[in-house]
mmCIF file of C-alpha atoms and ligand atoms in Angstrom:
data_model
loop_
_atom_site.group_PDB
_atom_site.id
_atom_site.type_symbol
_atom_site.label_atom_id
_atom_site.label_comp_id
_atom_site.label_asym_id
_atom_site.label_seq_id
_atom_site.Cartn_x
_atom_site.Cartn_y
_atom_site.Cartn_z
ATOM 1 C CA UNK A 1 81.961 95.478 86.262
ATOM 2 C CA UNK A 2 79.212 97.951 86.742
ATOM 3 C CA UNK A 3 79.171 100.786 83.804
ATOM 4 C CA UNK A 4 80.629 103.419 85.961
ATOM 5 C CA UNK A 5 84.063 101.346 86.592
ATOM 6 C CA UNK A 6 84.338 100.210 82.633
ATOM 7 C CA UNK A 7 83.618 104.178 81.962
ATOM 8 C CA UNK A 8 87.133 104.773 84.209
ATOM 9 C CA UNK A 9 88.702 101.984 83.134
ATOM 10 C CA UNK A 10 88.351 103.446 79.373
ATOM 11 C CA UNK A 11 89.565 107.059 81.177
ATOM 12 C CA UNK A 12 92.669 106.061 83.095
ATOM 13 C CA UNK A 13 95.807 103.250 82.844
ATOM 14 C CA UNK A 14 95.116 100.775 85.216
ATOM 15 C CA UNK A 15 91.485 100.714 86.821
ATOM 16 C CA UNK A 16 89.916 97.364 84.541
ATOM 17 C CA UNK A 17 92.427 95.109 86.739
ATOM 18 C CA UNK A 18 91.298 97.533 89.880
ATOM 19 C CA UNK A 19 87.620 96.777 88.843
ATOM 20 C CA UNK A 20 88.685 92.983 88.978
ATOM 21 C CA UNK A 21 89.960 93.114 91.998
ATOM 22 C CA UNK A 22 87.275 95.171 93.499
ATOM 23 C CA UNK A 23 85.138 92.385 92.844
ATOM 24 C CA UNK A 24 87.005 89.732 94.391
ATOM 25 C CA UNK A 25 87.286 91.498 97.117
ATOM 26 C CA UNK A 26 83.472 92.175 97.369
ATOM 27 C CA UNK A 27 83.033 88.640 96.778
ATOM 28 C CA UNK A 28 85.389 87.516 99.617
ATOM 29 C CA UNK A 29 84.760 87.033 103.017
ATOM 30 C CA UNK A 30 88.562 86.242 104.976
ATOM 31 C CA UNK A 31 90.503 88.422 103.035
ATOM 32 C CA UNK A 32 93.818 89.758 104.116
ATOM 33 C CA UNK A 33 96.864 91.551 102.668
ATOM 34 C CA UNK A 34 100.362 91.773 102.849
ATOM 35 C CA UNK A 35 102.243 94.646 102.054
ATOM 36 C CA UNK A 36 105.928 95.035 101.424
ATOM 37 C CA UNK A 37 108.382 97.806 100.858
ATOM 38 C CA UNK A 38 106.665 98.712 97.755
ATOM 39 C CA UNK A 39 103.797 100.422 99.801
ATOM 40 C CA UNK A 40 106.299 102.728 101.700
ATOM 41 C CA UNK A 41 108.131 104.332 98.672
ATOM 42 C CA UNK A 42 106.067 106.624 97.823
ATOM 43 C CA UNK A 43 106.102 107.941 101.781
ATOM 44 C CA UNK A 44 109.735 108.739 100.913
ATOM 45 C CA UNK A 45 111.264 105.280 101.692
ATOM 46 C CA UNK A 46 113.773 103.119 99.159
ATOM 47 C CA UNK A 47 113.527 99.606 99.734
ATOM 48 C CA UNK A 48 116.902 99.342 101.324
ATOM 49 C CA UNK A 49 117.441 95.747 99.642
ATOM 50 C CA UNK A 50 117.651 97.713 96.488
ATOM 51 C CA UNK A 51 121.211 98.009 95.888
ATOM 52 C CA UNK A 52 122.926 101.640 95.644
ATOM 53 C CA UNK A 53 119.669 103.351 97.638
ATOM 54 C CA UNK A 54 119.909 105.788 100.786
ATOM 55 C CA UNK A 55 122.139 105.005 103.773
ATOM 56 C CA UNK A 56 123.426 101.660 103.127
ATOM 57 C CA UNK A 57 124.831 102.783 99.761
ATOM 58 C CA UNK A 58 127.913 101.021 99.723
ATOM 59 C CA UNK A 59 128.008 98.654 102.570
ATOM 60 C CA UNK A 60 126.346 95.575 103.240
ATOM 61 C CA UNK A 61 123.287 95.234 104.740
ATOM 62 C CA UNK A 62 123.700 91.829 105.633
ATOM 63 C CA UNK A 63 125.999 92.470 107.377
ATOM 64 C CA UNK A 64 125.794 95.884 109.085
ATOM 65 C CA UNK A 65 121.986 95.179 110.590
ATOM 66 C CA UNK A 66 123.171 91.971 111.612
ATOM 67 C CA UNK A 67 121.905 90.627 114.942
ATOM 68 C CA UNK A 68 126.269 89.652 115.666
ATOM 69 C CA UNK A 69 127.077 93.722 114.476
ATOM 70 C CA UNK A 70 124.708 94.932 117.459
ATOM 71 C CA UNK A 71 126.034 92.375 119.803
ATOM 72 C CA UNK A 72 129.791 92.739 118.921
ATOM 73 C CA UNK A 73 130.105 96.176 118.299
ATOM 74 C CA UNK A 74 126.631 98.180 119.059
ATOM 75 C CA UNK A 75 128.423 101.401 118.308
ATOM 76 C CA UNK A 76 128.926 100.776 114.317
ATOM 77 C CA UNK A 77 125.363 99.199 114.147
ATOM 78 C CA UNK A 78 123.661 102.272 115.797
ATOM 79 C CA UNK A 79 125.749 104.842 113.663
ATOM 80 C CA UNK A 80 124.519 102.662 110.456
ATOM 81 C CA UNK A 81 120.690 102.078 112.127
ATOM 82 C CA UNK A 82 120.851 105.377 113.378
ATOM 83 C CA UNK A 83 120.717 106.869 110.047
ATOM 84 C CA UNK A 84 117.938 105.140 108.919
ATOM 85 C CA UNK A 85 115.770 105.655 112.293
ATOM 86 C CA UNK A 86 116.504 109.057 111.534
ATOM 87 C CA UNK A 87 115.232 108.385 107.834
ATOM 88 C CA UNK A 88 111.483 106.926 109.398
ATOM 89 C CA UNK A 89 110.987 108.755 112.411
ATOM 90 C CA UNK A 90 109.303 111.748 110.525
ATOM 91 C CA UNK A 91 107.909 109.945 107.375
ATOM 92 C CA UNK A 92 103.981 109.757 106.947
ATOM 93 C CA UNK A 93 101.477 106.724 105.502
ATOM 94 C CA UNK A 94 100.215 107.476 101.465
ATOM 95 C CA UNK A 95 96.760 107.273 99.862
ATOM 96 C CA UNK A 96 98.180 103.186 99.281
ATOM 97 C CA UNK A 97 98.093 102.961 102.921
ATOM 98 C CA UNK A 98 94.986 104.553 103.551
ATOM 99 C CA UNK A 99 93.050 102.697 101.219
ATOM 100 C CA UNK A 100 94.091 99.495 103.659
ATOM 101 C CA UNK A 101 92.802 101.647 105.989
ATOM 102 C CA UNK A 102 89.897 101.731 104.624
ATOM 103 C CA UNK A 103 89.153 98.414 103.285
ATOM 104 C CA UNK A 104 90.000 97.208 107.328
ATOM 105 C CA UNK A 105 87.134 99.669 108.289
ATOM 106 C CA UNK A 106 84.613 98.302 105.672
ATOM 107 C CA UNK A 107 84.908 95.021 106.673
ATOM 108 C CA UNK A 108 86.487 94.235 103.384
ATOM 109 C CA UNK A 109 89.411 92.613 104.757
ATOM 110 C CA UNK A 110 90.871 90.691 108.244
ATOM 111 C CA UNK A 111 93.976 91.719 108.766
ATOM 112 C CA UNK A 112 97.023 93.534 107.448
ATOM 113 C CA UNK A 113 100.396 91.352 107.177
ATOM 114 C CA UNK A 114 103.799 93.452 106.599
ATOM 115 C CA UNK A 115 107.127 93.003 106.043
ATOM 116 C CA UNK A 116 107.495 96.660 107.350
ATOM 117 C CA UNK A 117 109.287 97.808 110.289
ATOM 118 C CA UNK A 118 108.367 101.891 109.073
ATOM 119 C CA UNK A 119 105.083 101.829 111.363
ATOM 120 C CA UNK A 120 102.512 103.397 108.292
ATOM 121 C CA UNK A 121 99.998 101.174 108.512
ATOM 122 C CA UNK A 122 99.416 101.694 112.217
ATOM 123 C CA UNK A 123 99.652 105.498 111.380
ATOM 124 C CA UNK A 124 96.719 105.187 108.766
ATOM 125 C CA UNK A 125 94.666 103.430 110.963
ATOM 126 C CA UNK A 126 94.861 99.829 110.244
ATOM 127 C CA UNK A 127 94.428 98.089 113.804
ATOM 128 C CA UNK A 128 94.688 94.251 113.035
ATOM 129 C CA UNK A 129 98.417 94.750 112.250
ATOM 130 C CA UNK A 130 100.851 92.062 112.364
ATOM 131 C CA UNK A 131 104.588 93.379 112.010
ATOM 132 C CA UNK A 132 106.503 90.094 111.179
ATOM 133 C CA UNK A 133 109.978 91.702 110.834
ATOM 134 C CA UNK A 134 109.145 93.946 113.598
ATOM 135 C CA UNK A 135 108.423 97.650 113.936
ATOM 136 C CA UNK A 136 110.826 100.666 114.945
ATOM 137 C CA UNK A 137 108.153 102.190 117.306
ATOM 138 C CA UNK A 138 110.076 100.462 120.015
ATOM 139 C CA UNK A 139 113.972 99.670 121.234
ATOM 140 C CA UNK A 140 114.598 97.510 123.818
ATOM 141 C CA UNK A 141 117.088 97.164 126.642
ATOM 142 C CA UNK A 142 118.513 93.356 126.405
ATOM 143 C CA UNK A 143 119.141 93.110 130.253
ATOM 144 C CA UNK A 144 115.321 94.430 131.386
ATOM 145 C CA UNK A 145 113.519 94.408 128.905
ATOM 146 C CA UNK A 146 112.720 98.267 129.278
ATOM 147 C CA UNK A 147 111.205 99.569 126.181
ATOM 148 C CA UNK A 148 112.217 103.073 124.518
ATOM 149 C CA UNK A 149 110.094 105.082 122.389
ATOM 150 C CA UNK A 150 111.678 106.289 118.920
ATOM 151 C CA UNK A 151 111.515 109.430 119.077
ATOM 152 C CA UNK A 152 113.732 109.610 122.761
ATOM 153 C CA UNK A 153 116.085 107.165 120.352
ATOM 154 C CA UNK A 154 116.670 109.584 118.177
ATOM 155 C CA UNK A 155 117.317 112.004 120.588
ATOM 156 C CA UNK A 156 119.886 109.904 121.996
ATOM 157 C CA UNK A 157 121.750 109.555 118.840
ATOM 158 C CA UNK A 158 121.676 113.002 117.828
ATOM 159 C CA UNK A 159 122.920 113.464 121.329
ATOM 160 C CA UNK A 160 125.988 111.886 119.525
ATOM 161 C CA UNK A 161 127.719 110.052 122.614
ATOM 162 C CA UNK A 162 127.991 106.615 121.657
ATOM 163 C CA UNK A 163 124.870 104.104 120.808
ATOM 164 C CA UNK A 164 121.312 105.023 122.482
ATOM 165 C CA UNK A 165 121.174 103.247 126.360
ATOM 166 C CA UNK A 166 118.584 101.644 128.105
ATOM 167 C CA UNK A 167 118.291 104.858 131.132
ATOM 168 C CA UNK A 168 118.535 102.168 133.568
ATOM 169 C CA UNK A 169 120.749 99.811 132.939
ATOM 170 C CA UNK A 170 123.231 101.998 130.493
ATOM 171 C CA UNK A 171 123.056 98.987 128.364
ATOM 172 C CA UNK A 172 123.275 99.354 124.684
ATOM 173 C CA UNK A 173 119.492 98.811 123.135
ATOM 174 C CA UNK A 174 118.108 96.809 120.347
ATOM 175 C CA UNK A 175 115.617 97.982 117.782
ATOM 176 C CA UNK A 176 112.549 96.224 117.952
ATOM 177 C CA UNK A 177 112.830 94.487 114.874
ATOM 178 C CA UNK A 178 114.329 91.450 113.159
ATOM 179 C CA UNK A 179 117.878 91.734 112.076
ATOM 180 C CA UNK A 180 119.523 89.511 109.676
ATOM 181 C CA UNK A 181 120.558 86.396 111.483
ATOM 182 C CA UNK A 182 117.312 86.501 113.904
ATOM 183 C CA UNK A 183 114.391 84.502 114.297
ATOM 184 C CA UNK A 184 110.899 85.887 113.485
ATOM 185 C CA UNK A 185 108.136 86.340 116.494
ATOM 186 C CA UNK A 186 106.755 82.815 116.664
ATOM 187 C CA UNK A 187 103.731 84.020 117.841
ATOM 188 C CA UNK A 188 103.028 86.976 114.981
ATOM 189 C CA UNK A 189 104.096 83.994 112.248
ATOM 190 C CA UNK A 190 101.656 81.291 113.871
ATOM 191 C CA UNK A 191 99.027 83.889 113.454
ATOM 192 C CA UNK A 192 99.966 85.167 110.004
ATOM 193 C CA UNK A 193 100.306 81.522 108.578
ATOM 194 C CA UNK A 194 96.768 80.566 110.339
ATOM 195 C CA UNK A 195 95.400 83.673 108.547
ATOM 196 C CA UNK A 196 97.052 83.306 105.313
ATOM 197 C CA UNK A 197 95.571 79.298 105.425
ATOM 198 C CA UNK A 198 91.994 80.800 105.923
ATOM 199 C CA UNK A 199 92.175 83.091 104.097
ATOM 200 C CA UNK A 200 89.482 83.100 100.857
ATOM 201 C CA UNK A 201 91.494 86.162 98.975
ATOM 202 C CA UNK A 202 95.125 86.833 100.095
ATOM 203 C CA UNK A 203 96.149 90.786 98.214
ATOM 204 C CA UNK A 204 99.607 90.991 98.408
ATOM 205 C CA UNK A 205 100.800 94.878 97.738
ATOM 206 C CA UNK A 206 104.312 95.814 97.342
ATOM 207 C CA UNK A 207 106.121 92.661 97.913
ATOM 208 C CA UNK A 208 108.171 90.677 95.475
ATOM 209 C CA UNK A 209 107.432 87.516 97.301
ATOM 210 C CA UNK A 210 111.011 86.415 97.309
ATOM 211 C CA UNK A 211 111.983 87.095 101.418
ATOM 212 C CA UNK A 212 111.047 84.258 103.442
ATOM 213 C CA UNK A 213 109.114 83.220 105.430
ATOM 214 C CA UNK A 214 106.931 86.144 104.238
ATOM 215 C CA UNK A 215 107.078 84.675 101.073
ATOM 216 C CA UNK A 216 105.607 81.629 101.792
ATOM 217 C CA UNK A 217 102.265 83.245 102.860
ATOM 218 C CA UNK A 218 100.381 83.239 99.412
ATOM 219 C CA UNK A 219 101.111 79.839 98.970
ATOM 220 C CA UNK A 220 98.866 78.640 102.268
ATOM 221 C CA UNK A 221 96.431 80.566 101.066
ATOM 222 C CA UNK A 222 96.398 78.992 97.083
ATOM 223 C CA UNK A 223 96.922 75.403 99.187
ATOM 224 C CA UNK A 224 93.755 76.095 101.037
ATOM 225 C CA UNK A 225 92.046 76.651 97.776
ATOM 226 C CA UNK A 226 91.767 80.823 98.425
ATOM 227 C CA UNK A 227 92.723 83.253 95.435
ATOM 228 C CA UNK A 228 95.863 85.592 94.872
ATOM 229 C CA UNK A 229 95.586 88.509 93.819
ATOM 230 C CA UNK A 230 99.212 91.270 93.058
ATOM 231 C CA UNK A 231 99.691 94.557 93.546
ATOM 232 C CA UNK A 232 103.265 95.036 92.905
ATOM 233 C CA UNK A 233 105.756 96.401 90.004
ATOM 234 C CA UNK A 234 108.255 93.493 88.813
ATOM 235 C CA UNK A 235 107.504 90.005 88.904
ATOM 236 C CA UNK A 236 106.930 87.559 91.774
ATOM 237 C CA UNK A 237 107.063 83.893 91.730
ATOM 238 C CA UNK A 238 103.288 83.682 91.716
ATOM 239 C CA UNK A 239 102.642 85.382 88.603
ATOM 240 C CA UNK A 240 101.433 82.445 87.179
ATOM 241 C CA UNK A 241 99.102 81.689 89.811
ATOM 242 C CA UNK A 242 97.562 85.169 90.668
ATOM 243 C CA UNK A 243 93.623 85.743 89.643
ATOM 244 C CA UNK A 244 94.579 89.421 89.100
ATOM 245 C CA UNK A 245 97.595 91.289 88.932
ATOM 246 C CA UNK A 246 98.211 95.312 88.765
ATOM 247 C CA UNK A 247 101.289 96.091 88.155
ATOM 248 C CA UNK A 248 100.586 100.053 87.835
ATOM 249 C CA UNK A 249 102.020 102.826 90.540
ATOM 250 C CA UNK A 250 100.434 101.154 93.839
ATOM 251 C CA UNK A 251 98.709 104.653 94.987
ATOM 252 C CA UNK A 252 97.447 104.865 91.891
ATOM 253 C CA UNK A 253 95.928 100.803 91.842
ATOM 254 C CA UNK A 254 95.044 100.603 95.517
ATOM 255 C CA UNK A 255 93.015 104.058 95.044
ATOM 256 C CA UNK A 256 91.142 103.018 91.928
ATOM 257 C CA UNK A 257 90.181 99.924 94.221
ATOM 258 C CA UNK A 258 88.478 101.605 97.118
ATOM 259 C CA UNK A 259 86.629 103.659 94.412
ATOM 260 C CA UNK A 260 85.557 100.881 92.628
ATOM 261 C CA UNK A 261 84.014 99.468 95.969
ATOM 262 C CA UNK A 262 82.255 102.674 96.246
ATOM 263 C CA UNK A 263 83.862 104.469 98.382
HETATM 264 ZN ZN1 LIG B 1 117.487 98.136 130.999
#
């Protein structure tokens, strides 16, 4: 730790652990992180698998953004999806995604894994992005595969008639993301896995580490002898086996990290 960072660490809550993991990161040379929901909430956005939180306050999430609820009965899903398109469409990334940002920009690390479907990272100007659940930037027509853009989506439900149509086929669209009962992209997994396994420092931020297969990530990377390192509040199953773990506010952490790097 160079004077300057022990000097904050003594100022401020968190920064020693941010110092630590400063270093790793310096130190490493195939880093990558995933993120999960606890990167978005302080753009505005519960974690929706927190129970009694926003729209889905009372009903079941399992089971209204269920792939079978948009095939059976597209109308209920959109009124329920709707409302939380309408939620994301206008939200914006924080200083915790702009630090990724950053660290992507200064070489510092590969690739950015998320659990995210809210877009941020792509909006703070991460570029090696991989979406595994998806991303709401897109809907898509079943029958042509025509893709629509959110923000005509969201016209189309505040339009009110019914769930949002593919303009050519007046088919009912799906969001471009992974609903309950779906399979994951094969091809964004295959990649994340074959980064998590090379990876020499895998920072998770904002995940509890309990939704597969995301959850399985940090574990290729300990198997192929890398280091963890946790940015999240609560505990995760790989507590025990993390080199560093900040469990302060995550703007707060991931901001004392890029400083500590010198930035
Ligand atoms: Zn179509």
């Amino acid at each position: 730790m160079t004077s300057s960072a022990a000097g904050r660490a003594a100022a401020t809550s968190a920064p020693s652990g941010a110092a630590a993991l400063a270093d790793l990161l310096a130190a490493s040379e195939r880093a990558v992180v995933l993120t999960g929901a606890g990167i978005s909430v302080p753009s505005g956005i519960p974690d929706f698998r927190s129970p009694g939180t926003g729209v889905w306050e009372g009903v079941d999430p399992m089971e209204v953004a269920h792939v079978d609820a948009w095939r059976h009965d597209p109308e209920t899903f959109w009124r329920f999806y709707g409302e939380r398109f309408a939620m994301l469409v206008d939200k914006r990334p924080n200083p915790a995604h702009e630090a990724i940002a950053a660290l992507e920009r200064d070489g510092r690390i590969r690739a950015v894994i998320t659990q995210n479907v809210d877009r941020l990272h792509r909006a703070a100007g991460t570029e090696r992005l991989l979406e595994i659940h998806g991303s709401i930037q897109w809907s898509i027509c079943p029958r042509c595969g025509g893709r629509t853009g959110i923000e005509r989506v969201v016209e189309l439900l505040e339009a009110g008639d019914g769930p949002p149509l593919c303009g050519d086929c007046a088919v009912a669209l799906k969001p471009d993301v992974v609903l309950f009962g779906e399979m994951l992209a094969l091809d964004t997994m295959a990649e994340a896995e074959r980064l998590a396994r090379q990876a020499d420092l895998m920072v998770c931020v904002g995940s509890s580490l309990v939704v597969h297969p995301a959850a399985g990530l940090p574990a290729l990377t300990l198997d192929g002898g890398g280091t963890l390192a946790l940015v999240t509040q609560g505990e995760t199953p790989y507590d025990g086996e993390a080199a560093v773990k900040l469990d302060g506010d995550v703007v707060t952490e991931l901001t004392a990290v890029v400083r500590a790097l010198g930035h």
